[in-house]
Every structure is written in C-alpha cells, then in structure tokens.
Tab-separated table of C-alpha atoms in Angstrom:
chain	number	residue	atom	x	y	z
A	1	ALA	CA	-23.521	75.009	-18.709
A	2	GLN	CA	-20.637	76.865	-17.138
A	3	SER	CA	-17.350	75.901	-19.074
A	4	VAL	CA	-13.863	77.715	-20.147
A	5	THR	CA	-11.749	77.272	-22.934
A	6	GLN	CA	-8.503	77.937	-23.423
A	7	LEU	CA	-6.710	77.890	-26.939
A	8	GLY	CA	-3.852	76.470	-26.352
A	9	SER	CA	-2.272	73.814	-24.172
A	10	HIS	CA	1.396	75.724	-25.271
A	11	VAL	CA	2.446	78.942	-26.069
A	12	SER	CA	6.293	79.730	-26.801
A	13	VAL	CA	7.606	83.242	-26.548
A	14	SER	CA	11.119	85.361	-27.042
A	15	GLU	CA	12.168	87.185	-23.554
A	16	GLY	CA	11.295	90.601	-24.173
A	17	ALA	CA	7.836	89.515	-26.952
A	18	LEU	CA	4.570	90.455	-26.181
A	19	VAL	CA	2.522	88.031	-24.131
A	20	LEU	CA	-1.230	86.890	-25.053
A	21	LEU	CA	-3.406	83.479	-24.080
A	22	ARG	CA	-6.274	83.712	-25.329
A	23	CYS	CA	-9.421	82.509	-23.442
A	24	ASN	CA	-12.910	81.700	-23.909
A	25	TYR	CA	-16.161	81.601	-21.632
A	26	SER	CA	-19.335	80.491	-22.033
A	27	SER	CA	-21.714	81.483	-19.038
A	28	SER	CA	-26.046	82.326	-19.125
A	29	VAL	CA	-25.014	85.418	-16.182
A	30	PRO	CA	-22.588	87.765	-16.082
A	31	PRO	CA	-19.719	85.404	-15.181
A	32	TYR	CA	-16.564	86.523	-12.364
A	33	LEU	CA	-13.561	85.373	-14.354
A	34	PHE	CA	-10.587	84.730	-13.687
A	35	TRP	CA	-6.864	83.536	-14.019
A	36	TYR	CA	-4.259	82.183	-12.420
A	37	VAL	CA	-0.470	81.402	-12.110
A	38	GLN	CA	1.192	78.029	-11.272
A	39	TYR	CA	4.703	77.785	-11.049
A	40	PRO	CA	6.280	73.441	-11.054
A	41	ASN	CA	5.623	71.498	-8.171
A	42	GLN	CA	3.406	75.021	-6.579
A	43	GLY	CA	0.369	75.634	-6.273
A	44	LEU	CA	-1.702	78.159	-8.447
A	45	GLN	CA	-2.071	81.879	-7.142
A	46	LEU	CA	-4.478	84.595	-8.663
A	47	LEU	CA	-2.578	86.704	-11.286
A	48	LEU	CA	-6.315	88.981	-11.868
A	49	LYS	CA	-9.852	88.708	-11.343
A	50	TYR	CA	-13.485	90.781	-13.331
A	51	THR	CA	-15.527	91.107	-10.858
A	52	SER	CA	-18.420	93.326	-13.110
A	53	ALA	CA	-16.510	95.654	-12.563
A	54	ALA	CA	-13.791	97.477	-14.982
A	55	THR	CA	-13.726	95.665	-18.271
A	56	LEU	CA	-10.220	95.706	-18.576
A	57	VAL	CA	-8.801	94.341	-15.512
A	58	LYS	CA	-4.367	95.508	-14.046
A	59	GLY	CA	-2.505	92.321	-12.440
A	60	ILE	CA	0.617	91.713	-10.754
A	61	ASN	CA	3.306	90.960	-12.729
A	62	GLY	CA	2.162	93.341	-15.361
A	63	PHE	CA	-0.388	90.999	-16.697
A	64	GLU	CA	-3.388	92.056	-17.754
A	65	ALA	CA	-6.570	91.403	-19.670
A	66	GLU	CA	-9.405	92.581	-20.723
A	67	PHE	CA	-13.196	91.661	-20.312
A	68	LYS	CA	-15.500	91.679	-24.510
A	69	LYS	CA	-18.859	90.243	-23.708
A	70	SER	CA	-19.565	90.372	-27.366
A	71	GLU	CA	-16.715	88.028	-27.779
A	72	THR	CA	-17.268	85.896	-24.507
A	73	SER	CA	-13.183	86.225	-24.089
A	74	PHE	CA	-11.176	87.187	-21.465
A	75	HIS	CA	-6.992	87.209	-23.157
A	76	LEU	CA	-4.136	87.819	-21.032
A	77	THR	CA	-1.595	89.705	-22.043
A	78	LYS	CA	1.919	91.267	-21.014
A	79	PRO	CA	3.770	92.962	-23.342
A	80	SER	CA	7.013	92.016	-22.466
A	81	ALA	CA	8.145	88.754	-21.580
A	82	HIS	CA	10.183	87.805	-18.884
A	83	MET	CA	12.271	84.495	-18.346
A	84	SER	CA	10.515	84.017	-14.571
A	85	ASP	CA	7.104	84.333	-16.726
A	86	ALA	CA	7.176	80.852	-17.838
A	87	ALA	CA	4.792	78.612	-15.634
A	88	GLU	CA	1.739	77.523	-16.540
A	89	TYR	CA	-1.667	79.635	-16.632
A	90	PHE	CA	-5.910	78.886	-16.386
A	91	CYS	CA	-8.438	81.073	-17.117
A	92	ALA	CA	-11.563	80.457	-15.044
A	93	VAL	CA	-15.310	81.125	-14.726
A	94	SER	CA	-17.127	81.141	-11.383
A	95	ASP	CA	-20.939	82.949	-11.570
A	96	GLN	CA	-23.946	82.440	-9.804
A	97	GLN	CA	-25.210	79.183	-11.641
A	98	THR	CA	-22.475	77.029	-9.370
A	99	GLY	CA	-23.589	79.086	-6.324
A	100	GLY	CA	-20.945	81.158	-6.162
A	101	PHE	CA	-18.706	78.218	-4.616
A	102	LYS	CA	-17.428	76.507	-7.588
A	103	THR	CA	-15.258	77.907	-10.106
A	104	ILE	CA	-14.815	76.308	-13.472
A	105	PHE	CA	-10.384	75.970	-14.472
A	106	GLY	CA	-9.559	75.494	-18.353
A	107	ALA	CA	-7.117	73.354	-18.933
A	108	GLY	CA	-4.353	75.983	-18.824
A	109	THR	CA	-2.019	76.777	-21.343
A	110	ARG	CA	2.022	76.437	-20.469
A	111	LEU	CA	3.686	79.381	-21.408
A	112	PHE	CA	7.149	79.024	-22.737
A	113	VAL	CA	9.555	81.784	-22.676
A	114	LYS	CA	13.191	81.999	-25.177
A	115	ALA	CA	16.200	83.999	-24.143
B	9	SER	CA	-2.854	86.772	7.502
B	10	GLN	CA	-4.519	83.776	6.383
B	11	THR	CA	-2.162	80.311	5.486
B	12	ILE	CA	-3.117	77.493	4.157
B	13	HIS	CA	-0.567	73.956	4.777
B	14	GLN	CA	-0.970	71.071	3.455
B	15	TRP	CA	0.605	67.687	3.893
B	16	PRO	CA	3.017	65.334	3.283
B	17	ALA	CA	4.823	67.574	0.508
B	18	THR	CA	5.377	64.499	-1.345
B	19	LEU	CA	3.877	60.398	-1.004
B	20	VAL	CA	4.781	56.866	-2.456
B	21	GLN	CA	2.170	54.578	-1.692
B	22	PRO	CA	1.624	51.049	-3.116
B	23	VAL	CA	-1.249	50.622	-4.597
B	24	GLY	CA	-4.577	48.722	-2.444
B	25	SER	CA	-2.379	51.286	0.603
B	26	PRO	CA	-4.778	53.773	2.111
B	27	LEU	CA	-4.332	57.480	2.391
B	28	SER	CA	-4.607	59.977	4.142
B	29	LEU	CA	-4.416	64.128	3.105
B	30	GLU	CA	-4.189	66.602	5.088
B	31	CYS	CA	-5.116	70.839	4.489
B	32	THR	CA	-5.537	73.308	7.269
B	33	VAL	CA	-6.451	77.313	6.672
B	34	GLU	CA	-5.259	79.359	8.996
B	35	GLY	CA	-6.320	83.642	9.753
B	36	THR	CA	-10.020	83.045	8.269
B	37	SER	CA	-12.803	81.065	9.905
B	38	ASN	CA	-16.215	79.772	8.627
B	39	PRO	CA	-14.344	79.113	4.485
B	40	ASN	CA	-15.598	76.929	1.747
B	41	LEU	CA	-12.840	74.628	0.950
B	42	TYR	CA	-12.325	72.108	-1.964
B	43	TRP	CA	-9.948	69.359	-2.649
B	44	TYR	CA	-8.366	69.282	-6.538
B	45	ARG	CA	-6.511	66.893	-8.068
B	46	GLN	CA	-4.301	68.024	-11.345
B	47	ALA	CA	-2.727	65.292	-13.394
B	48	ALA	CA	-0.336	64.877	-15.724
B	49	GLY	CA	-0.377	67.442	-18.007
B	50	ARG	CA	-4.482	67.917	-17.389
B	51	GLY	CA	-6.306	70.662	-15.624
B	52	LEU	CA	-7.915	70.584	-12.456
B	53	GLN	CA	-10.088	68.286	-11.144
B	54	LEU	CA	-12.656	69.316	-8.174
B	55	LEU	CA	-13.327	66.932	-6.039
B	56	PHE	CA	-14.841	67.977	-2.968
B	57	TYR	CA	-15.592	71.164	-1.721
B	58	SER	CA	-17.246	71.364	2.001
B	59	VAL	CA	-19.093	75.172	2.951
B	60	GLY	CA	-19.679	73.779	6.199
B	61	ILE	CA	-17.914	71.434	9.410
B	62	GLY	CA	-19.664	68.163	8.075
B	63	GLN	CA	-20.688	69.272	4.616
B	64	ILE	CA	-18.765	67.497	1.775
B	65	SER	CA	-19.679	68.041	-1.723
B	66	SER	CA	-18.962	65.541	-3.953
B	67	GLU	CA	-18.187	66.344	-8.041
B	68	VAL	CA	-16.560	63.326	-8.827
B	69	PRO	CA	-17.887	59.355	-8.119
B	70	GLN	CA	-14.652	57.596	-6.921
B	71	ASN	CA	-12.840	55.607	-4.643
B	72	LEU	CA	-11.635	59.105	-2.377
B	73	SER	CA	-13.485	60.420	0.622
B	74	ALA	CA	-13.572	63.555	2.401
B	75	SER	CA	-13.741	65.150	5.919
B	76	ARG	CA	-13.819	68.490	7.292
B	77	PRO	CA	-13.567	67.452	11.120
B	78	GLN	CA	-13.559	71.230	11.966
B	79	ASP	CA	-13.865	74.183	11.054
B	80	ARG	CA	-10.279	75.239	8.642
B	81	GLN	CA	-9.702	71.427	8.213
B	82	PHE	CA	-10.406	69.241	5.363
B	83	ILE	CA	-9.043	65.609	4.547
B	84	LEU	CA	-8.889	63.911	1.654
B	85	SER	CA	-9.244	60.244	2.174
B	86	SER	CA	-9.121	56.611	0.602
B	87	LYS	CA	-9.051	53.280	1.953
B	88	LYS	CA	-7.858	51.238	-1.286
B	89	LEU	CA	-5.105	53.343	-3.826
B	90	LEU	CA	-5.459	53.200	-7.947
B	91	LEU	CA	-3.385	53.313	-10.164
B	92	SER	CA	-5.153	56.409	-11.071
B	93	ASP	CA	-4.759	58.399	-8.602
B	94	SER	CA	-1.695	59.223	-9.700
B	95	GLY	CA	-1.228	62.986	-9.243
B	96	PHE	CA	-0.999	66.159	-7.753
B	97	TYR	CA	-3.385	67.156	-4.619
B	98	LEU	CA	-4.286	70.574	-4.575
B	99	CYS	CA	-6.391	72.003	-1.443
B	100	ALA	CA	-7.948	76.005	-1.585
B	101	TRP	CA	-10.067	78.121	0.723
B	102	SER	CA	-12.433	81.071	-0.531
B	103	GLN	CA	-14.123	83.270	1.624
B	104	SER	CA	-17.351	81.928	2.441
B	105	GLY	CA	-21.142	84.411	1.878
B	106	THR	CA	-18.542	86.392	-1.015
B	107	SER	CA	-19.665	85.909	-4.665
B	108	THR	CA	-16.386	87.271	-5.820
B	109	ASP	CA	-15.133	83.535	-5.246
B	110	THR	CA	-11.730	83.855	-5.563
B	111	GLN	CA	-9.045	80.598	-4.204
B	112	TYR	CA	-6.779	80.058	-2.508
B	113	PHE	CA	-4.325	77.461	-3.220
B	114	GLY	CA	-2.060	75.491	-0.860
B	115	PRO	CA	1.685	74.203	-2.255
B	116	GLY	CA	-0.283	71.149	-3.227
B	117	THR	CA	0.544	67.092	-2.280
B	118	ARG	CA	2.043	65.454	-5.249
B	119	LEU	CA	0.872	61.982	-4.390
B	120	THR	CA	2.233	58.724	-6.621
B	121	VAL	CA	0.621	55.136	-7.068
B	122	LEU	CA	3.098	52.414	-8.132
C-alpha cells in the first residue's frame, strides 16, 4: 500500500535560515508527489508537484523539492525562511494503484519561524 | 477560473443532532470530489470521494454519509453527531480523467460537537 512519512511533526527555524521539511514515500509504481501548505483555519493549497519530469521541482513562494528515487524521498526546501512561511505542510502521493482518484497525505509538519 | 465553496464556515452542534455540510464547485464539469476530516493536530483523513453523480466511495466506516445530487455539489451528512465528529472538514475537487490528480481545497468548515 502507498504511504507517506513526514519526519518531524514540528520544525522551528530562524528567519533567514534554511527550511528543510522531510518526506519519504512508499510506492511500488512511479508516483506523483505533492507538497501542500495550510495556513490556520484555511484549506490546503498546492505548493508544487512532481509528475515524472524534472527531478527538481520549483514551486510557489521560493520553495522547491527534489525527487530522489533511490532514497524514496521528496524533501521540501527553501533557502531563506520568512515569517509568512509559518504554516503546516503536507506531503502527499498519488499513483496508478490508487486509481488516480485518491491522494495519500502525510500527517503534516508544522513550521515555526522565529524572528 | 474554478472556485470551490463550503458552508457553513463554522458550526457548533449538540451530540445527537443531525449534520449537513455543503460543498459546490464552479467553473469545471464532472470533477472528482472529496471530503476530508482534519482532527486537531492530526493529518487529513479521507472520508468519501466521488467520481460522478450518485457515485460515492466511503473510506472510513462511521456515522457519516455523503451524497452527490448534482455534478458539482457534494454534501456530507449525519443523522446523529458524536463528540468524535468534531474537527475541520475540507472539501476538495480534482480534474476528472487526469493522472496528476492535483486537488483543490475549499476553505473548510470547523465543526464542534458539544
């Protein structure tokens, strides 16, 4: 069965520091991978997605993620954190085995940004 | 452009009362529709998804039900709410017939059962 593991339910960084949110997935077929962001009391919005093209994917707000098949990872990074990046981030996987209709979400990582 | 609406935004209901949450999508046709629940401090739990009118798949057996009376309308219901039904309910849609399956989420409904 497909699964997603996000390492660390909470991550705290200083403003201007590197952001690294970790995600590992399990899938027996080539996956589609996503990062979503959720601000308090709002729905999720797509940050970026990997769909078997370039392994380094650039998203909105300066975020990017790299697909590493050998490590089954899709970690999210941003070179310099901003206060407005404080939110909860979800990694997700979707593939043919889920019928293309269902996406499996990780438990989420809450990012805190200190001034 | 496509938009997704959910209402109400917040709801406080007593235990044992009925529930009806509504979700509508504009600007697309025959979308895949989803209901998720997000409990405090936890990830997203897929409750139901639908690939067409009248077609509902349930992911988690519970006292909730879903219906899709129109192409772009998705309703989440309960006859008798439990305390454990409290949470943040999110509706989402994705394009039918695509394999990339990006989901677009509504603003959510905060449900508190007392």
